[in-house]
CSV table of C-alpha atoms in Angstrom, one decimal:
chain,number,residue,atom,x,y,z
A,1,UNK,CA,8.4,-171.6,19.2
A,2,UNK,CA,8.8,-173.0,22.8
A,3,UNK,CA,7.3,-169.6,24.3
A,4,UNK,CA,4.6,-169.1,21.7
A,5,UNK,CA,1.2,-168.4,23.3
A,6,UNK,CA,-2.2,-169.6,22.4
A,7,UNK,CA,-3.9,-167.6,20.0
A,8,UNK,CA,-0.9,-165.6,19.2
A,9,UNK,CA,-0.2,-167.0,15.4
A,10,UNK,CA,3.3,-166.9,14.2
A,11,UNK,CA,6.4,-164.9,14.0
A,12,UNK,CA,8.5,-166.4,11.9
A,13,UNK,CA,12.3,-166.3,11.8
A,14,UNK,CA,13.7,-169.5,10.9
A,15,UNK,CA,16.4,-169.6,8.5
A,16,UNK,CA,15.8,-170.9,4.9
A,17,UNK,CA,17.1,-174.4,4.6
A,18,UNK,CA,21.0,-175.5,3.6
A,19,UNK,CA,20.8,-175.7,-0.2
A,20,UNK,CA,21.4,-179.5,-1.2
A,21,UNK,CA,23.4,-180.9,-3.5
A,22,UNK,CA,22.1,-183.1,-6.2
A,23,UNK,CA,23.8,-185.5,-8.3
A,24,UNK,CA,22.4,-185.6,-12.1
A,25,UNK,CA,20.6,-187.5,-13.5
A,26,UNK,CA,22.8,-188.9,-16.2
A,27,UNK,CA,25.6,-189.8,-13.6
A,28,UNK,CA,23.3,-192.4,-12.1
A,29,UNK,CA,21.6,-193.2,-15.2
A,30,UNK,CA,18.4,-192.3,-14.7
A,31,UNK,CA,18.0,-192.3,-18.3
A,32,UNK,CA,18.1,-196.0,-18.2
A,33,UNK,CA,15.2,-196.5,-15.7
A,34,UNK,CA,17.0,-196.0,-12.6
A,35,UNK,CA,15.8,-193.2,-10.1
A,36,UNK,CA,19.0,-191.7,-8.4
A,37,UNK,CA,18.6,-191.3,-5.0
A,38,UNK,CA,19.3,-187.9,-4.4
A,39,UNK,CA,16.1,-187.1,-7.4
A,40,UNK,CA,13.4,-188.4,-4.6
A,41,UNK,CA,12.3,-185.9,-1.6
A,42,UNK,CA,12.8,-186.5,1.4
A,43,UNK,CA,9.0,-185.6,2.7
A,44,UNK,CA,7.6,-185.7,6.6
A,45,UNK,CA,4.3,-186.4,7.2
A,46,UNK,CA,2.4,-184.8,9.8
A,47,UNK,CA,-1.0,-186.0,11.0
A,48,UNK,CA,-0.6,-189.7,9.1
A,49,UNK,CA,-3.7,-191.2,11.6
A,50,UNK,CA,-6.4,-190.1,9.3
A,51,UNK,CA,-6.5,-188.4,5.6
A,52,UNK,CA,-2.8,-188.2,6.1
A,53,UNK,CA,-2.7,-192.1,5.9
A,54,UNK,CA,-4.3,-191.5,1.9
A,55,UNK,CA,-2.2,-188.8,1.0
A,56,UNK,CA,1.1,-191.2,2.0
A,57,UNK,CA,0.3,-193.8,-0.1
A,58,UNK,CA,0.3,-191.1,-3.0
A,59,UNK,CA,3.8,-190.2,-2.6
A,60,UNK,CA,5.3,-193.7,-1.7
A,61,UNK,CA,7.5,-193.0,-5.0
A,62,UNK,CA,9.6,-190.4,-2.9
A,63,UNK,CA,11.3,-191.0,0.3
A,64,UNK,CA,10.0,-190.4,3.4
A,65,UNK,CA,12.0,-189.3,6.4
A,66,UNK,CA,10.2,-188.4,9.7
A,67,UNK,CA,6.4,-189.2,10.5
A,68,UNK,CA,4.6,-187.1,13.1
A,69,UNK,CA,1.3,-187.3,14.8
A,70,UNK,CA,0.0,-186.3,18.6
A,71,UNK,CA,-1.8,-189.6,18.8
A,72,UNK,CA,0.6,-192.6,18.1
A,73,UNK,CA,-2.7,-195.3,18.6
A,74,UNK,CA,-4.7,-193.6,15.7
A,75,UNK,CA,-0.9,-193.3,14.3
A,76,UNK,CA,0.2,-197.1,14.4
A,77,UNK,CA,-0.4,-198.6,11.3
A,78,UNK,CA,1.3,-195.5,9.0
A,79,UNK,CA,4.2,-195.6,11.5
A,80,UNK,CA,4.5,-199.6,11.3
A,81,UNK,CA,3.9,-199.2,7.4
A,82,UNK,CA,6.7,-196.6,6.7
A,83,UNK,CA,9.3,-198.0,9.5
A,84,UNK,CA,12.2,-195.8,8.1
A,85,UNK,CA,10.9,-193.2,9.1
A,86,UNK,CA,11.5,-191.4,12.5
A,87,UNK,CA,8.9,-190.9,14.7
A,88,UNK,CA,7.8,-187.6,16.5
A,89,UNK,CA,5.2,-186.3,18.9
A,90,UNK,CA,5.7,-182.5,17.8
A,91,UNK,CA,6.6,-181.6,14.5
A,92,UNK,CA,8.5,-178.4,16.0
A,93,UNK,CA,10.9,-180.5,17.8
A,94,UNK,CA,10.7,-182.5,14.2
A,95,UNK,CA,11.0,-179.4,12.5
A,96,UNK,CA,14.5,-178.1,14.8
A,97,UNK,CA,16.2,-181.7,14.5
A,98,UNK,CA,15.4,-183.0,10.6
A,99,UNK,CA,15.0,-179.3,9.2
A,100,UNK,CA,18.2,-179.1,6.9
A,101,UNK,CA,17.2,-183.2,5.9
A,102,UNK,CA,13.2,-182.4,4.8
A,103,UNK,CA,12.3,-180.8,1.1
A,104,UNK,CA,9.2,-181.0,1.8
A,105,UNK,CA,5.8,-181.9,4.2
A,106,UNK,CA,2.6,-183.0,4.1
A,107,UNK,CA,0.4,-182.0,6.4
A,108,UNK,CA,-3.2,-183.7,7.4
A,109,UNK,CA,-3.6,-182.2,10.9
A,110,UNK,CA,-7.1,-181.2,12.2
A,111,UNK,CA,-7.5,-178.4,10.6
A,112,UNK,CA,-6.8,-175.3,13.3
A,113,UNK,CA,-3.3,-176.6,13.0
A,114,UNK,CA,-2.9,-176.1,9.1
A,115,UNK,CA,-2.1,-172.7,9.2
A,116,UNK,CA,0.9,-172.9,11.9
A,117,UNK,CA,2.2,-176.0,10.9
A,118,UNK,CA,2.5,-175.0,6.8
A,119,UNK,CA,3.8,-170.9,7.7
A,120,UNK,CA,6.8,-173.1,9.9
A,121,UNK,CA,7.4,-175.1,7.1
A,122,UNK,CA,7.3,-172.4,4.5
A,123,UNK,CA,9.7,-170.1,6.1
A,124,UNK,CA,12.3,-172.8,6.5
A,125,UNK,CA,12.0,-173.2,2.6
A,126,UNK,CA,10.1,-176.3,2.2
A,127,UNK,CA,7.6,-177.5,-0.2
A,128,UNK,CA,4.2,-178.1,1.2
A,129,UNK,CA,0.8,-179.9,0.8
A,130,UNK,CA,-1.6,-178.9,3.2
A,131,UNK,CA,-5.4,-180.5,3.4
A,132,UNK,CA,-8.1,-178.5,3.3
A,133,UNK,CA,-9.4,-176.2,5.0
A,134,UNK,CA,-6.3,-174.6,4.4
A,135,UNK,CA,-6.7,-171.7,7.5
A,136,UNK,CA,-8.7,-170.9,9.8
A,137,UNK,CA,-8.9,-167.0,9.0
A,138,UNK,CA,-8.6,-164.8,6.0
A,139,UNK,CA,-5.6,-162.9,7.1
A,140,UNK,CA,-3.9,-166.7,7.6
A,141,UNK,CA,-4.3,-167.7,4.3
A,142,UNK,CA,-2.7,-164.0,2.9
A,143,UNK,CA,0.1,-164.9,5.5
A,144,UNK,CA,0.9,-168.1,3.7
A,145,UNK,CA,0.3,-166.7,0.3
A,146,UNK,CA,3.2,-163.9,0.9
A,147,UNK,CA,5.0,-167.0,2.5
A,148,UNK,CA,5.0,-168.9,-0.4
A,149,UNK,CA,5.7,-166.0,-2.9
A,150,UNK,CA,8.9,-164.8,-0.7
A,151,UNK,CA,10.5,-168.4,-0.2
A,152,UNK,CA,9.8,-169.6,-3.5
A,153,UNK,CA,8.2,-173.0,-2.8
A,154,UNK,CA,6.0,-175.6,-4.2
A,155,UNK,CA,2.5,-175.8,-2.6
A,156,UNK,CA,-0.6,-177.3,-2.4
A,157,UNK,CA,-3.7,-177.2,-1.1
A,158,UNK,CA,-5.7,-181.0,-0.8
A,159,UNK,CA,-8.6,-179.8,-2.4
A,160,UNK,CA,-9.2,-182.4,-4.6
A,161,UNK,CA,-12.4,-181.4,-6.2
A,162,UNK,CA,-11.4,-178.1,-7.6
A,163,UNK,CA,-8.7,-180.0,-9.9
A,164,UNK,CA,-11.2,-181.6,-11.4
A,165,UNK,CA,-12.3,-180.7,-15.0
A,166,UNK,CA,-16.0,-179.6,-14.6
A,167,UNK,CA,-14.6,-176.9,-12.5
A,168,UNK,CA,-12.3,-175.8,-15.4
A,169,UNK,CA,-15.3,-175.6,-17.8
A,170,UNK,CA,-17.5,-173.7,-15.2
A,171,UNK,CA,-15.2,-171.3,-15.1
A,172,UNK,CA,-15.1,-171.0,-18.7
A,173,UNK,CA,-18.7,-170.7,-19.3
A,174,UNK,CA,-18.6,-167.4,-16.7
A,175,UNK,CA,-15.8,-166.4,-17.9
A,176,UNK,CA,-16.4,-166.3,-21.3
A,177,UNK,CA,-20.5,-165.2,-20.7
A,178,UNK,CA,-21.5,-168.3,-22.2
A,179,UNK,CA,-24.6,-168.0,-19.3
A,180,UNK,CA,-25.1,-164.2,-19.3
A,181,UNK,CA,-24.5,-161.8,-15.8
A,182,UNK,CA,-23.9,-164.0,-12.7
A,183,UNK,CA,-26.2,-162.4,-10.1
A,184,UNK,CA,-27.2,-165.4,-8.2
A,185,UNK,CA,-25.5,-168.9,-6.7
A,186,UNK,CA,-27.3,-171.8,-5.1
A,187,UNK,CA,-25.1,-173.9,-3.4
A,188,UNK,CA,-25.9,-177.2,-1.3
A,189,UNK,CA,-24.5,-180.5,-0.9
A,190,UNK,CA,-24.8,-184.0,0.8
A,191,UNK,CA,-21.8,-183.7,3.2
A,192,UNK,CA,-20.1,-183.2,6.0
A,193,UNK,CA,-20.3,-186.9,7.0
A,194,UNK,CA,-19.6,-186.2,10.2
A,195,UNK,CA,-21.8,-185.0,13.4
A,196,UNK,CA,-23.3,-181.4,13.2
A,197,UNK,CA,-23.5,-178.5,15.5
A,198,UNK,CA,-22.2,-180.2,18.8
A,199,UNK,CA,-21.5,-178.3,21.7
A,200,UNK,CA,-18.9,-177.9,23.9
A,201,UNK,CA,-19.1,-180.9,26.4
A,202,UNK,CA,-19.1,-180.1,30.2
A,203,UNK,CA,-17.9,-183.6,30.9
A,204,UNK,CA,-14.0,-184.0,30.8
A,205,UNK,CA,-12.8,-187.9,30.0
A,206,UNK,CA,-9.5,-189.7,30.9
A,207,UNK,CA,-6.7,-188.3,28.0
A,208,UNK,CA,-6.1,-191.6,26.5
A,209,UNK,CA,-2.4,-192.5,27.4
A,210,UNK,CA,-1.4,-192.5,23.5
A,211,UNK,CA,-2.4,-188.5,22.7
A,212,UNK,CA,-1.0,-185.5,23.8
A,213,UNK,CA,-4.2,-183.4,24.3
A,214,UNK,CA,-1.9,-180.3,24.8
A,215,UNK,CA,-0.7,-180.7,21.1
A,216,UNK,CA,-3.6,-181.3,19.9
A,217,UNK,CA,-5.3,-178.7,20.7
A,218,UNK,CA,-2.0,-176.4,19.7
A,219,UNK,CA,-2.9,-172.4,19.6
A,220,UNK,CA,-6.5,-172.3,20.0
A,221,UNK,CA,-7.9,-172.9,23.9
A,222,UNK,CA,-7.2,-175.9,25.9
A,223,UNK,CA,-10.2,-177.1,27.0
A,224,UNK,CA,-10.6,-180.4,29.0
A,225,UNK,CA,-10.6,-183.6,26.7
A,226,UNK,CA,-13.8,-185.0,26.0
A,227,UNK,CA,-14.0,-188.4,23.5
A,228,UNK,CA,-16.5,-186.9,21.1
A,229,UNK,CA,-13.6,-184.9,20.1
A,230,UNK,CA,-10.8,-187.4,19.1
A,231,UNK,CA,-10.8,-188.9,16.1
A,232,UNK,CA,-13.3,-187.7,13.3
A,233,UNK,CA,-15.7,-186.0,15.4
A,234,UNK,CA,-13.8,-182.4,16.0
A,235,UNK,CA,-15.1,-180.6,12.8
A,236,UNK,CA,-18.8,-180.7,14.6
């Protein structure tokens, strides 16, 4: 992973994960409310500034093991909340020293980072959540399909909406021809909340002392660091 070059997407090798052993239930008695230690995951987080933050507090019932973000400012108050938790820069370097310790990640990068950081993860055998957008490409998101298939691992993509009922019903109603031939859809809706159609900036600010630009930016084209990029404005 140290010599991989921008643009060039992954070529995965990593060894599946040491099997663990886990003690049952019934010798810690769990069946008398009591949660055995070795029944919670041990989960990283990776991008915990933002929507990573939310997704946290959602699995505060397991345990959590490493945290990981290229901006330790935007990062401070998940890294002060969950102070077990070792801290990292790079999740590779996370990846290489906590691998055989982490069932499984959660990752809330920005989002041309998804795809990298989730195939890593899947080919060492861990379980995954991954926000949304899930890749950047068609042919990434076949890649992590096989991946998940071949190492036989939990995943999920945080796209919240689609787990919703109505979408169950739609499907139904098409499905079952309650509405007749689809040959038409209209779609529209009153997001993105952030700014729209920016372009590049030509002027290149001071890299705040607290992110790593370079890791930020990961395999697509470093270009100079400009504010309107970091936090919340890099989707426009």
């Amino acid at each position: 992973m140290k010599n991989i070059t921008r643009r060039s997407f992954i070529q995965t090798g990593s060894a599946a994960a040491a099997a663990l052993t886990i003690v049952p239930n019934s010798v810690l008695g769990k069946s008398h409310g009591h949660t055995a230690p070795t029944d919670k995951l041990n989960i990283a987080g990776i991008g915990i500034g933002g929507r990573g933050a939310g997704v946290l507090r959602m699995l505060e019932t397991e345990n959590f093991v490493a945290m990981c973000d290229v901006d330790w400012k935007y990062a401070k108050p998940t890294f002060d909340k969950y102070p077990q938790a070792k801290k990292y820069w790079d999740y590779r370097k996370m990846y290489d020293e906590l691998g055989s310790s982490i069932d499984a990640v959660m990752v809330a990068t920005a989002d041309h980072t998804h795809a990298i950081i989730a195939a890593d993860a899947l080919t060492m055998g861990k379980h995954v959540y991954c926000e949304k957008p899930l890749t950047h490409s068609v042919y990434e998101s076949r890649l992590l399909t096989k991946l998940a298939d071949k190492y036989q691992v939990a995943t999920q993509m945080g796209n919240q909406g689609s787990s919703a009922e109505g979408v169950n019903l739609i499907c139904e109603a098409i499905w079952n021809g309650d509405i007749g031939e689809i040959r038409k859809v209209e779609a529209f809706t009153n997001r993105p909340i952030w700014p729209q159609g920016l372009m590049t900036p030509e002027k290149a600010d001071k890299i705040p002392s607290t992110l790593n630009w370079d890791l930020f930016t990961g395999p697509a084209e470093l270009k100079p660091f400009n504010n309107i990029y970091h936090p919340w404005n890099w989707r426009g």
